[in-house]
Structures are given as C-alpha cells and as structure tokens.
Amino acid sequence: MRRALSYGYLVFVYLFLYVPIVVLVVYSFNDTKFSTNWQGFTLSWYGKLLTDGPLMEAFANSLIVAVTSSTIATVLGTLAAFAIYRYRFIGRKISFSFIYVSMMSPDIVMGISLLMFFILVGLSIGATTLLLAHITFCLPFVVVTVYARVSGFDSHIIDSAKDLGATELGMFRHVVMPMLMPAIIAGWLLSFTLSLDDVVVSFFTTGPSFEVLPLKIYSMVRLGIKPEINALSAVMFLVSLVTVTMAHLMIAKENK
Amino acid sequence: MERDLIVRLRGATKRFDDVVAVDSLDLDIYQGEFLTLLGPSGCGKTTVLRLIAGFESLDGGEILMNGASLDGTPPNKRNVNTVFQSYALFPHMTVFDNIAFGLKMKGFDKGVIRDEVMEALSVVKLAGLELRRPHQLSGGQQQRVAMARAIVNKPQVLLLDEPLSALDYRLRQEMEIELKHLHRKLGITFVFVTHDQEEAISMSDRIAVMNEGRLEQIGTPTEIYEEPENMFVAKFVGEINVFEGRILDVHNGSAVVDIHGRQFKVQKRKSCGIGQSVKVLLRPEDIMVYKEEEADPAYPFLPGTIEDVIYKGKTVDLIINLDAGETVHVTQFFNEDQEDVVYRHGHKIIIDWPYGWEVVL
Amino acid sequence: MRFRNVAVVLTLVWITLFVAVPYLLVVLFSFLTPNPAGTVTYTFTLESYRQIFSPVFLTVCKSSFTLALGTSALTLLVAYPFAFFLARIPENIRRTLILLMIIPFWTSSLIRTYALIILLKANGIINSFLLSAGWIDEPLGILYTQTAVFIGLVYTLLPFMILPLYASIQKLDMRLIEASRDLGARGWHIFFHIVLPLTMPGIIAGSTMVFLPALGLFYIPDLLGGARSMLMGNFIKDQFLTTGNWPLGSAASVLLTILMFLMLGWYFAVSRRANQGDMKELA
C-alpha cells in the first residue's frame, strides 16, 4: 500500500513536469494555425522554420556562440580548477569564492554587471560581448564539475607522475587530463546547454546586430502563440534532451 | 669497512603550521643499505621520505645527495623514486604504460623502453600482465607494478612509504622476503618507512627509530632490539619489562643494583654513581621462571605468582604478579617435552635472568 | 613552471576582469548619481538606497517576496516527498528516474514557460478540456494574472528544489532511522527530530535555488503576468534598459546579492551543525 502511494506520487510529479512539454511537442505537429483542436498531423511548421531566414540565422548564431563559449569555458575552467586544486597562489581562495558566488548569483545580476562593464570599457554590445558573457557564466559550472572530480584523485598519483620525471605540463597532459576526461566532457555539454538556452544574461549583453535564438523566441512569444514556435521549441527540447543525457552518462561513467 | 655516503640530512627541519614534523634531524644514509625509518604515526618518518623525494621543501637545514644540495631541485629531477602506500598507479594506463612512464618522460627510444619494461616485469615476476589495467589486478600485483614502475628508472635511492600496510598478513610475509631479495639483486639504497616493528626488524640493515620529528636511535636491528638507548625505543620495539632499582656498588663494567630489596649484579654501559636510581630493562624472553621450591638463596631472584598463562602456539606468555607488586611479562618457547613445567594460575614461582641480558638505563 | 604560470594567470585574469570587476561595479554604482545622458555621474549619493526603502519600491518588494516565498514553500512541499520517495527506489530504476528528473532541470525555462501558455490561455488546452467536459461555463482567465505567474514559477523552479533535496536526503544514513526505531521512537517523532534536521542543508539549498531566481527571472512574470506584473527582476531590467537609472538598478541588485549571501551563510551554518549532530540527534 505504502509502495503504491509513493510510486503514485512520483508519477504525479513527473506528469506535472512533462505534460506541458509533451503537449507542446504534440502540437508542433498539429495542422492548424489558431485552434487548439487536433486537425491532423503535419510537418509543415518544421518546414516553415527552415525557410524563416532571420530565425535560422539566430539559430546559427546561437549554435556558434554555444560551441565557442563552451569550448573556451571548458579550457579555461579546467585549467582554473586544476590551478586552484594544485597551486598555491595569491587570490586562490578568493578566486574560488568568486566562482562559487557567480554560480549561485541570480542571472540578472550577472547580466547587468557585465552590461555596465562592457559599456564602460567601450565595447559595442553585440557578438563579442555576448561571447564573453557566455564564457563567464559557463565557467563556474565547468570549474565546479572538474574540481569535484580532481579533488577525488588519490593525491599520490600526481606526486607519482612528478616522481617519475614529468614536468607540470607533462603530468597534466599525460596523467591528469585523461583521468579528468569524463568531467571535462560533461562540463562542455552542460555549458553548451546553458549557453543555448540562456535568456537573461543574453538579454543584456547582445544587441540587434547579433540575434540569438532564445531572445528571438522570447520576442515571438510575447506577440502570441505561433505554431512555428511550437516546432522550434520541440527541436530545442530535443537538443537539450540529447545533450543532458550524454552528460549524465559521462558523469555516471566516471563514478564507476 | 668504508661505506659510501649517499644521502645526508643535516639539521633538517619541516613545519606544518604550528606542528614541527621534522625537528633538526641528522641522518646519514649509505649506498646500498636497507634503512628503515620506524616510528608511530605522526613521528615524521613519512615527512622525511617526502623531503628526500622533493614533495616537501625544508624549512631549515639541508639535504645532500652525493655531496650536492638537493635544495631547489624538483622531484622530477632527483635521482630518487618512490613507491607509495596506495601504489598510485595511473588508472587509465596499462601495466606496460605505467611502468614505461618514467622512461617515456625522459625521452628514451621506444625499443629501449620495451626492453627495460619487460625486464622490470620479470624482476617483479609479473611477466605476461603488461596489457592489464590496474583495476584488473590484485593488491599484491598492483604493489609489484608500483615497484617495477619505480625501479625501471634505476634510481640511486628507492623510497618506500609503508608499501606493505595494505596487504593481508600472509601476503605481507611473502613480500617482505621478496623485497629483501629485490634489494640484494638491485644493489640500490632502499629507504623504507613503516610503523610495524616486526617488518623493520626482519628486513633492514639499519633501523632509525623516530619520535616526534626526532631520531631516537639508529642502529642494526640487533642493536635496536637488544640494546635500546632510551625508554621510547625500548617500549616501541617489542615488549619490555622495567624494574626500578638503586645502585649499591660500582665496579669496572658492572654494578650491584637493589631491586625490591634484593641485590642483583648487572652489566653497565654508562658510568653511574652509588645511590643513583636506574631502570633495569628485560625483554620477556630473557626472563627465566622457576618453581618456588627451586629457589637458591645464594643467587638473587624475585618471587611472584602466575596470574595468567596465554598459549600462543610457538610460545607461551606468562603474566606474573611479583610479591613486590609489579606485573611482569615472560615469554617462553612451548616445550612439549617438559610437560611438568606447565604453569597455571596461582602457581608460586621465582624469576631471574642471565647476567648481561639486561639493559640498564 | 611555465604551465603553472599560464594556468594561474589565465584564471586570475578572467575572474578579475569578468567576475570581480563587474560585481564591484554594481556595488560602486549603487552609490552614484544617475546620468540621463549616459551611464553615471560620479557623485556619491545614498539616493538610490533611499528610493529602495521608499513605499513605491517596497510594494514591488513585498509582492516579489510574497510570490517568491510562496513559490519556495509550495515547491518545498511538493519536492520533499518526491525526493524522499525517489531516494528509496531501488538503484537500477532510480538512475533512469534521476535522468528523467534532470532533463526538465536543464531544459530551457523559456520553452517550458511557453508550454504553460499553451495550456493556460483562454482558448488553451486546459480551458478547452474543462469547457468540453462541462465543468465550467466560461474559460478560466488564468493567464495574465499573478496566479499564472505563480504557477509558472513553481513549474519552472520545481526541479531546482528537487535536486538539492534529493542530494541531501540520499546522504541520510538509514541506520540512524533504524536505530531510533529500535529505541522506540514513532514515525512523526523520527521525522521531526532526526530526518528534518539532518536534511535541513538540502532544504535551505533548494530554497535558495528557488527563492532567488523567483525574484530575478523577469521573463516569467512578463510572459504569464502581462503588463501588470512588476517584480524585482522586471524592476531591475527596467532601470537598465528603459529608465536608464543605473544606480537604482544596481542598488536593487545589491539587495538581491545581500539576500543571497544571507541564505548561503544560513546554509553553511546549518550544514555544519547537521554534520556534527548525527549521533547527538539520537539522544
């Protein structure tokens, strides 16, 4: 009896979480422009997406930013995590605190702080500032993921590599990085998803010269429901699904 | 016999925050010897090892190797290799790649590496396992890979940080013998760290007993065991019985000591004066036990009662309450022929010991 | 040496330039005077903070806080049993269930909010269903109300409460519960005196991850609440993109950040106690 209750509750919550999304995906195939009644199956909305120039451009922009910022954030984040783990340097503890704080901070604070910074420094708000902003908010997630993994290392492994004659770089290249690979890949995947889906920070750090998909969706949604948005959302959801599943499998693999 | 000095510590000091882990230590290590650093947890023995390896830097004093100071030389440039307690094998590499790592870092050619690695594998008796991964090996096998990985680089000094502590009893006994063989075969200097005094005594050429960052005594296992220079060494290595006594008379090389009202002739090493309080130390196996009736008033003895008899297979331990009040531990070989000398709780007995077997501090 | 230097310098430079400096700017600017022509006038003033504590802003604060608190409370009530039951599920099914729970967590909140709009609007799914079933005569005007914003926040932020709670509950040592049962304690007693205190860190972490975004996510009130909805996130956004009052927006952001530090501090205090109190709780 108790078992049924707990399973039932779990199912209920899962339904609550998923039904809206499932409805969305289903309706992306609905052959109607305005009604919410089912009028038949169609792929036309997906087709319309492909022909929508500005939309596709925004999508492409988002992908480019996501891939670039994830990669740079992963490189920087891995180096930062390792440096904080291994090296004693001035500002080590403060750096880690700042990383942690920026991860916990509401996105809006990061968004406005970067906006002010970019304007003061004289950068024009567009692709460059967007990229810098995305790297900045992805960085803590990579650092935390990689740091959690590296601090679980047997500390003697690094000592051993040095003992056997490796330089710092050699030790990092041949011993540490291979052992960190699952965490590094997971960090990249998480950054990719975060970047692709980001609304708040992008809102403040990019301009009309460089449109990104979430902001485009945002402005489209404000104008009302459109079936193309359904199709687009379904696609975005699928991308998230795949990325997150892969990241999850990566992290699960390294826990073995 | 002239021995070459290979590593010398002079006034070596290392602090961690407020704790002094190594306190102005002087230590000479000779080429080719098997030296064990023995002591309780926290005595600084592992820190000394790490200082020699280069993982820690000195706060005071110096470490010299072959006459040259090691100060400032990072671990990857020292001609020293370490075998860690946890083995620290690289989990993502095969056994072959693990062992080859040091040679690869030094830039040796592939053919040379292959030969050296295969030879190291056969020395540690792991030939055929080169393509396995560490997690596919047993604890004992991992330990050998760790050894092979270190010795393949032909270091001048091999440092071993409690490498046997993770193994079970039987495996440990086997490895102790194998390590001694390896040492003899390779001819390089071994510096071994352990808290297990049996390990130390069975494997070492010399033992350095450490406590609280300082050297308590250094010598051969026999010297350490039979002639401890202070109470710490006496108590840490093996079991010891301590009798309080007072010097009554002094001669050349010997003295007469009053213990519990009886007079005993003892051998003395240091000079002592009449009336001085001393401790007379005896190992459990050095004490002789006789039945009360066998007491001969011409020779000194201490009377007592058997409190407990503990049969240990090879030996029998006797716990004796002396009439004077002290508790004494005695160990005897269990003699199946002398059935009549089986003691039991409550038996009245006397103890004494052969002259010279005691240590006077 | 060189690798070490590169890694350290890169780390320090990026964090200083793009994290530390911008945050410090926010604090700094909150004390300056707004400049309608551009950015700020470099004159020290406490005017922004005075405005923060003015009735106009306090109303915004009040409704934001009420909404955020309500969201935290509801998500907590829903998430706690969920996390608890999930932690008891056998290992093999659990892994898949966890993945299913993580997916909404990482899926764009915008898309999930949009999905809600489809459901909630006047001729949306829910209303169509209720109308055709005959349960209501007129469509429910849920969309563009505070209720819709509330639903939207709860829906979006539920996974943010589940994850930390689950992490905390999973760490719970079942032996403590067994031991207390062995000593004669009953269900409710065990829950309030052992389970709850030990999972407090998870509760606070989850609340932090719901409460703060509930204040700052401006697009949810914007899309679900219409023009009427003004919460802290919208307020800050307006200061920067509409009004051009940087100091005021910064001051509000500083307030938000102080809140975050308070909650983090609370979290650390409680988690230290929970770790030490393991055995003491049984007494």
PDB file of C-alpha atoms in Angstrom, chain B residues 20-211:
ATOM      1  CA  VAL B  20      57.109  20.624  13.841  1.00  0.00           C
ATOM      2  CA  ALA B  21      57.031  17.424  11.811  1.00  0.00           C
ATOM      3  CA  VAL B  22      60.784  17.022  11.481  1.00  0.00           C
ATOM      4  CA  ASP B  23      62.946  18.599  14.176  1.00  0.00           C
ATOM      5  CA  SER B  24      66.532  19.362  13.274  1.00  0.00           C
ATOM      6  CA  LEU B  25      67.243  15.848  12.078  1.00  0.00           C
ATOM      7  CA  ASP B  26      70.713  14.492  11.290  1.00  0.00           C
ATOM      8  CA  LEU B  27      70.742  11.307   9.282  1.00  0.00           C
ATOM      9  CA  ASP B  28      73.358   9.589   7.134  1.00  0.00           C
ATOM     10  CA  ILE B  29      72.250   7.088   4.543  1.00  0.00           C
ATOM     11  CA  TYR B  30      74.820   4.810   2.929  1.00  0.00           C
ATOM     12  CA  GLN B  31      74.975   3.454  -0.571  1.00  0.00           C
ATOM     13  CA  GLY B  32      73.318   0.074  -0.947  1.00  0.00           C
ATOM     14  CA  GLU B  33      71.850  -0.218   2.518  1.00  0.00           C
ATOM     15  CA  PHE B  34      68.305  -1.117   3.516  1.00  0.00           C
ATOM     16  CA  LEU B  35      67.436   1.578   6.009  1.00  0.00           C
ATOM     17  CA  THR B  36      64.065   1.611   7.753  1.00  0.00           C
ATOM     18  CA  LEU B  37      62.521   4.655   9.346  1.00  0.00           C
ATOM     19  CA  LEU B  38      60.441   3.264  12.167  1.00  0.00           C
ATOM     20  CA  GLY B  39      58.068   5.087  14.450  1.00  0.00           C
ATOM     21  CA  PRO B  40      54.470   5.725  15.484  1.00  0.00           C
ATOM     22  CA  SER B  41      52.038   7.741  13.356  1.00  0.00           C
ATOM     23  CA  GLY B  42      52.960  11.374  13.248  1.00  0.00           C
ATOM     24  CA  CYS B  43      56.587  10.844  14.149  1.00  0.00           C
ATOM     25  CA  GLY B  44      57.747  12.445  10.913  1.00  0.00           C
ATOM     26  CA  LYS B  45      59.041   9.391   9.085  1.00  0.00           C
ATOM     27  CA  THR B  46      56.860   9.923   6.023  1.00  0.00           C
ATOM     28  CA  THR B  47      57.770  13.606   6.013  1.00  0.00           C
ATOM     29  CA  VAL B  48      61.465  12.714   5.895  1.00  0.00           C
ATOM     30  CA  LEU B  49      60.735  10.496   2.920  1.00  0.00           C
ATOM     31  CA  ARG B  50      58.837  13.249   1.162  1.00  0.00           C
ATOM     32  CA  LEU B  51      61.658  15.686   1.864  1.00  0.00           C
ATOM     33  CA  ILE B  52      64.146  13.357   0.230  1.00  0.00           C
ATOM     34  CA  ALA B  53      61.783  12.796  -2.711  1.00  0.00           C
ATOM     35  CA  GLY B  54      61.210  16.528  -3.100  1.00  0.00           C
ATOM     36  CA  PHE B  55      57.463  16.725  -2.443  1.00  0.00           C
ATOM     37  CA  GLU B  56      58.113  18.914   0.589  1.00  0.00           C
ATOM     38  CA  SER B  57      60.678  21.638   0.974  1.00  0.00           C
ATOM     39  CA  LEU B  58      62.859  22.195   4.026  1.00  0.00           C
ATOM     40  CA  ASP B  59      62.205  24.971   6.492  1.00  0.00           C
ATOM     41  CA  GLY B  60      65.683  24.602   7.917  1.00  0.00           C
ATOM     42  CA  GLY B  61      68.866  22.583   7.499  1.00  0.00           C
ATOM     43  CA  GLU B  62      69.875  20.803   4.336  1.00  0.00           C
ATOM     44  CA  ILE B  63      69.686  17.553   2.420  1.00  0.00           C
ATOM     45  CA  LEU B  64      72.679  16.476   0.380  1.00  0.00           C
ATOM     46  CA  MET B  65      72.833  13.744  -2.195  1.00  0.00           C
ATOM     47  CA  ASN B  66      76.215  12.676  -3.441  1.00  0.00           C
ATOM     48  CA  GLY B  67      77.568  15.750  -1.754  1.00  0.00           C
ATOM     49  CA  ALA B  68      75.364  18.217  -3.604  1.00  0.00           C
ATOM     50  CA  SER B  69      72.454  20.025  -2.005  1.00  0.00           C
ATOM     51  CA  LEU B  70      69.005  18.970  -3.166  1.00  0.00           C
ATOM     52  CA  ASP B  71      67.546  22.331  -2.238  1.00  0.00           C
ATOM     53  CA  GLY B  72      65.552  23.737  -5.124  1.00  0.00           C
ATOM     54  CA  THR B  73      65.659  20.555  -7.171  1.00  0.00           C
ATOM     55  CA  PRO B  74      62.095  19.476  -8.004  1.00  0.00           C
ATOM     56  CA  PRO B  75      61.094  15.817  -7.607  1.00  0.00           C
ATOM     57  CA  ASN B  76      61.180  15.127 -11.311  1.00  0.00           C
ATOM     58  CA  LYS B  77      64.855  15.994 -11.442  1.00  0.00           C
ATOM     59  CA  ARG B  78      66.055  13.938  -8.486  1.00  0.00           C
ATOM     60  CA  ASN B  79      67.606  10.546  -8.984  1.00  0.00           C
ATOM     61  CA  VAL B  80      65.152   9.154  -6.466  1.00  0.00           C
ATOM     62  CA  ASN B  81      61.935   7.188  -6.957  1.00  0.00           C
ATOM     63  CA  THR B  82      59.070   6.482  -4.588  1.00  0.00           C
ATOM     64  CA  VAL B  83      56.728   3.545  -4.052  1.00  0.00           C
ATOM     65  CA  PHE B  84      53.561   4.880  -2.432  1.00  0.00           C
ATOM     66  CA  GLN B  85      51.383   3.277   0.191  1.00  0.00           C
ATOM     67  CA  SER B  86      48.392   3.430  -2.117  1.00  0.00           C
ATOM     68  CA  TYR B  87      50.532   2.406  -5.112  1.00  0.00           C
ATOM     69  CA  ALA B  88      49.199   5.411  -7.084  1.00  0.00           C
ATOM     70  CA  LEU B  89      49.060   3.522 -10.362  1.00  0.00           C
ATOM     71  CA  PHE B  90      47.682   5.509 -13.302  1.00  0.00           C
ATOM     72  CA  PRO B  91      44.227   4.014 -13.751  1.00  0.00           C
ATOM     73  CA  HIS B  92      43.815   4.895 -17.401  1.00  0.00           C
ATOM     74  CA  MET B  93      47.082   3.237 -18.478  1.00  0.00           C
ATOM     75  CA  THR B  94      48.034  -0.391 -18.920  1.00  0.00           C
ATOM     76  CA  VAL B  95      50.619  -2.008 -16.706  1.00  0.00           C
ATOM     77  CA  PHE B  96      53.149  -1.564 -19.505  1.00  0.00           C
ATOM     78  CA  ASP B  97      52.450   2.149 -19.891  1.00  0.00           C
ATOM     79  CA  ASN B  98      52.544   2.642 -16.151  1.00  0.00           C
ATOM     80  CA  ILE B  99      55.977   1.137 -15.881  1.00  0.00           C
ATOM     81  CA  ALA B 100      57.179   2.849 -19.043  1.00  0.00           C
ATOM     82  CA  PHE B 101      56.034   6.275 -17.864  1.00  0.00           C
ATOM     83  CA  GLY B 102      59.278   7.397 -16.251  1.00  0.00           C
ATOM     84  CA  LEU B 103      61.344   6.306 -19.233  1.00  0.00           C
ATOM     85  CA  LYS B 104      58.930   7.986 -21.607  1.00  0.00           C
ATOM     86  CA  MET B 105      59.203  11.230 -19.706  1.00  0.00           C
ATOM     87  CA  LYS B 106      62.961  11.097 -20.022  1.00  0.00           C
ATOM     88  CA  GLY B 107      62.648  10.641 -23.751  1.00  0.00           C
ATOM     89  CA  PHE B 108      64.045   7.174 -24.224  1.00  0.00           C
ATOM     90  CA  ASP B 109      63.602   5.448 -27.535  1.00  0.00           C
ATOM     91  CA  LYS B 110      60.698   3.000 -27.903  1.00  0.00           C
ATOM     92  CA  GLY B 111      62.845  -0.081 -28.347  1.00  0.00           C
ATOM     93  CA  VAL B 112      64.871   0.705 -25.239  1.00  0.00           C
ATOM     94  CA  ILE B 113      61.699   1.319 -23.270  1.00  0.00           C
ATOM     95  CA  ARG B 114      60.259  -2.006 -24.335  1.00  0.00           C
ATOM     96  CA  ASP B 115      63.342  -3.919 -23.235  1.00  0.00           C
ATOM     97  CA  GLU B 116      63.600  -2.174 -19.896  1.00  0.00           C
ATOM     98  CA  VAL B 117      59.925  -2.567 -19.089  1.00  0.00           C
ATOM     99  CA  MET B 118      59.864  -6.259 -19.944  1.00  0.00           C
ATOM    100  CA  GLU B 119      62.905  -6.813 -17.786  1.00  0.00           C
ATOM    101  CA  ALA B 120      61.385  -4.932 -14.864  1.00  0.00           C
ATOM    102  CA  LEU B 121      58.258  -7.044 -15.232  1.00  0.00           C
ATOM    103  CA  SER B 122      60.218 -10.242 -14.986  1.00  0.00           C
ATOM    104  CA  VAL B 123      62.164  -8.992 -11.967  1.00  0.00           C
ATOM    105  CA  VAL B 124      58.914  -8.440 -10.068  1.00  0.00           C
ATOM    106  CA  LYS B 125      57.505 -11.675 -11.509  1.00  0.00           C
ATOM    107  CA  LEU B 126      54.637 -10.123 -13.427  1.00  0.00           C
ATOM    108  CA  ALA B 127      55.610 -11.115 -16.960  1.00  0.00           C
ATOM    109  CA  GLY B 128      52.547 -11.546 -19.157  1.00  0.00           C
ATOM    110  CA  LEU B 129      50.386  -8.979 -17.403  1.00  0.00           C
ATOM    111  CA  GLU B 130      51.616  -5.926 -19.265  1.00  0.00           C
ATOM    112  CA  LEU B 131      48.356  -5.233 -21.067  1.00  0.00           C
ATOM    113  CA  ARG B 132      46.157  -5.376 -17.995  1.00  0.00           C
ATOM    114  CA  ARG B 133      44.739  -2.288 -16.303  1.00  0.00           C
ATOM    115  CA  PRO B 134      45.375  -1.626 -12.606  1.00  0.00           C
ATOM    116  CA  HIS B 135      41.786  -2.297 -11.583  1.00  0.00           C
ATOM    117  CA  GLN B 136      42.083  -5.783 -13.045  1.00  0.00           C
ATOM    118  CA  LEU B 137      44.955  -6.650 -10.715  1.00  0.00           C
ATOM    119  CA  SER B 138      45.012  -7.919  -7.151  1.00  0.00           C
ATOM    120  CA  GLY B 139      46.513  -5.821  -4.348  1.00  0.00           C
ATOM    121  CA  GLY B 140      49.722  -7.789  -4.369  1.00  0.00           C
ATOM    122  CA  GLN B 141      50.076  -7.462  -8.134  1.00  0.00           C
ATOM    123  CA  GLN B 142      49.440  -3.724  -8.017  1.00  0.00           C
ATOM    124  CA  GLN B 143      52.154  -3.433  -5.425  1.00  0.00           C
ATOM    125  CA  ARG B 144      54.613  -5.149  -7.717  1.00  0.00           C
ATOM    126  CA  VAL B 145      53.683  -2.898 -10.611  1.00  0.00           C
ATOM    127  CA  ALA B 146      54.361   0.089  -8.367  1.00  0.00           C
ATOM    128  CA  MET B 147      57.762  -1.400  -7.557  1.00  0.00           C
ATOM    129  CA  ALA B 148      58.550  -2.107 -11.196  1.00  0.00           C
ATOM    130  CA  ARG B 149      57.484   1.386 -12.200  1.00  0.00           C
ATOM    131  CA  ALA B 150      59.974   2.835  -9.728  1.00  0.00           C
ATOM    132  CA  ILE B 151      62.965   0.556 -10.241  1.00  0.00           C
ATOM    133  CA  VAL B 152      62.860   0.591 -14.029  1.00  0.00           C
ATOM    134  CA  ASN B 153      64.254   4.128 -13.809  1.00  0.00           C
ATOM    135  CA  LYS B 154      67.309   2.813 -11.987  1.00  0.00           C
ATOM    136  CA  PRO B 155      67.209   5.409  -9.217  1.00  0.00           C
ATOM    137  CA  GLN B 156      70.071   5.725  -6.785  1.00  0.00           C
ATOM    138  CA  VAL B 157      67.688   5.660  -3.860  1.00  0.00           C
ATOM    139  CA  LEU B 158      64.327   3.881  -3.699  1.00  0.00           C
ATOM    140  CA  LEU B 159      61.877   5.290  -1.179  1.00  0.00           C
ATOM    141  CA  LEU B 160      59.119   3.027   0.067  1.00  0.00           C
ATOM    142  CA  ASP B 161      56.257   4.535   2.063  1.00  0.00           C
ATOM    143  CA  GLU B 162      54.606   1.724   4.021  1.00  0.00           C
ATOM    144  CA  PRO B 163      54.085  -0.250   0.806  1.00  0.00           C
ATOM    145  CA  LEU B 164      53.014  -3.417   2.606  1.00  0.00           C
ATOM    146  CA  SER B 165      50.447  -1.989   5.006  1.00  0.00           C
ATOM    147  CA  ALA B 166      47.509  -2.599   2.665  1.00  0.00           C
ATOM    148  CA  LEU B 167      48.285  -6.289   2.239  1.00  0.00           C
ATOM    149  CA  ASP B 168      46.979  -9.101   4.393  1.00  0.00           C
ATOM    150  CA  TYR B 169      49.261 -10.879   6.835  1.00  0.00           C
ATOM    151  CA  ARG B 170      50.305 -13.808   4.679  1.00  0.00           C
ATOM    152  CA  LEU B 171      50.953 -11.662   1.602  1.00  0.00           C
ATOM    153  CA  ARG B 172      52.916  -9.245   3.706  1.00  0.00           C
ATOM    154  CA  GLN B 173      55.220 -12.006   4.944  1.00  0.00           C
ATOM    155  CA  GLU B 174      55.849 -13.111   1.365  1.00  0.00           C
ATOM    156  CA  MET B 175      56.514  -9.584   0.170  1.00  0.00           C
ATOM    157  CA  GLU B 176      58.959  -8.943   2.995  1.00  0.00           C
ATOM    158  CA  ILE B 177      61.106 -11.782   1.725  1.00  0.00           C
ATOM    159  CA  GLU B 178      60.722 -10.661  -1.881  1.00  0.00           C
ATOM    160  CA  LEU B 179      61.697  -7.119  -1.049  1.00  0.00           C
ATOM    161  CA  LYS B 180      64.867  -8.322   0.614  1.00  0.00           C
ATOM    162  CA  HIS B 181      65.680 -10.401  -2.479  1.00  0.00           C
ATOM    163  CA  LEU B 182      64.988  -7.419  -4.698  1.00  0.00           C
ATOM    164  CA  HIS B 183      67.212  -5.246  -2.590  1.00  0.00           C
ATOM    165  CA  ARG B 184      70.065  -7.696  -2.788  1.00  0.00           C
ATOM    166  CA  LYS B 185      69.604  -8.146  -6.521  1.00  0.00           C
ATOM    167  CA  LEU B 186      69.378  -4.468  -7.446  1.00  0.00           C
ATOM    168  CA  GLY B 187      72.041  -3.262  -5.053  1.00  0.00           C
ATOM    169  CA  ILE B 188      70.448   0.162  -4.709  1.00  0.00           C
ATOM    170  CA  THR B 189      69.730   2.005  -1.494  1.00  0.00           C
ATOM    171  CA  PHE B 190      66.295   1.336  -0.008  1.00  0.00           C
ATOM    172  CA  VAL B 191      64.745   3.748   2.457  1.00  0.00           C
ATOM    173  CA  PHE B 192      61.714   2.038   3.948  1.00  0.00           C
ATOM    174  CA  VAL B 193      59.083   3.646   6.152  1.00  0.00           C
ATOM    175  CA  THR B 194      56.874   1.645   8.495  1.00  0.00           C
ATOM    176  CA  HIS B 195      55.258   1.678  11.915  1.00  0.00           C
ATOM    177  CA  ASP B 196      55.421  -2.098  12.138  1.00  0.00           C
ATOM    178  CA  GLN B 197      58.487  -3.053  14.135  1.00  0.00           C
ATOM    179  CA  GLU B 198      58.407  -6.673  13.046  1.00  0.00           C
ATOM    180  CA  GLU B 199      58.714  -5.596   9.429  1.00  0.00           C
ATOM    181  CA  ALA B 200      61.562  -3.302  10.338  1.00  0.00           C
ATOM    182  CA  ILE B 201      63.493  -5.893  12.263  1.00  0.00           C
ATOM    183  CA  SER B 202      63.096  -8.616   9.656  1.00  0.00           C
ATOM    184  CA  MET B 203      64.081  -6.599   6.589  1.00  0.00           C
ATOM    185  CA  SER B 204      66.513  -3.845   7.494  1.00  0.00           C
ATOM    186  CA  ASP B 205      70.248  -3.418   7.553  1.00  0.00           C
ATOM    187  CA  ARG B 206      69.748  -0.485   9.878  1.00  0.00           C
ATOM    188  CA  ILE B 207      66.750   0.953  11.670  1.00  0.00           C
ATOM    189  CA  ALA B 208      66.243   4.626  12.534  1.00  0.00           C
ATOM    190  CA  VAL B 209      63.652   4.929  15.291  1.00  0.00           C
ATOM    191  CA  MET B 210      61.858   8.250  15.179  1.00  0.00           C
ATOM    192  CA  ASN B 211      59.534  10.014  17.538  1.00  0.00           C
TER     193      ASN B 211
END
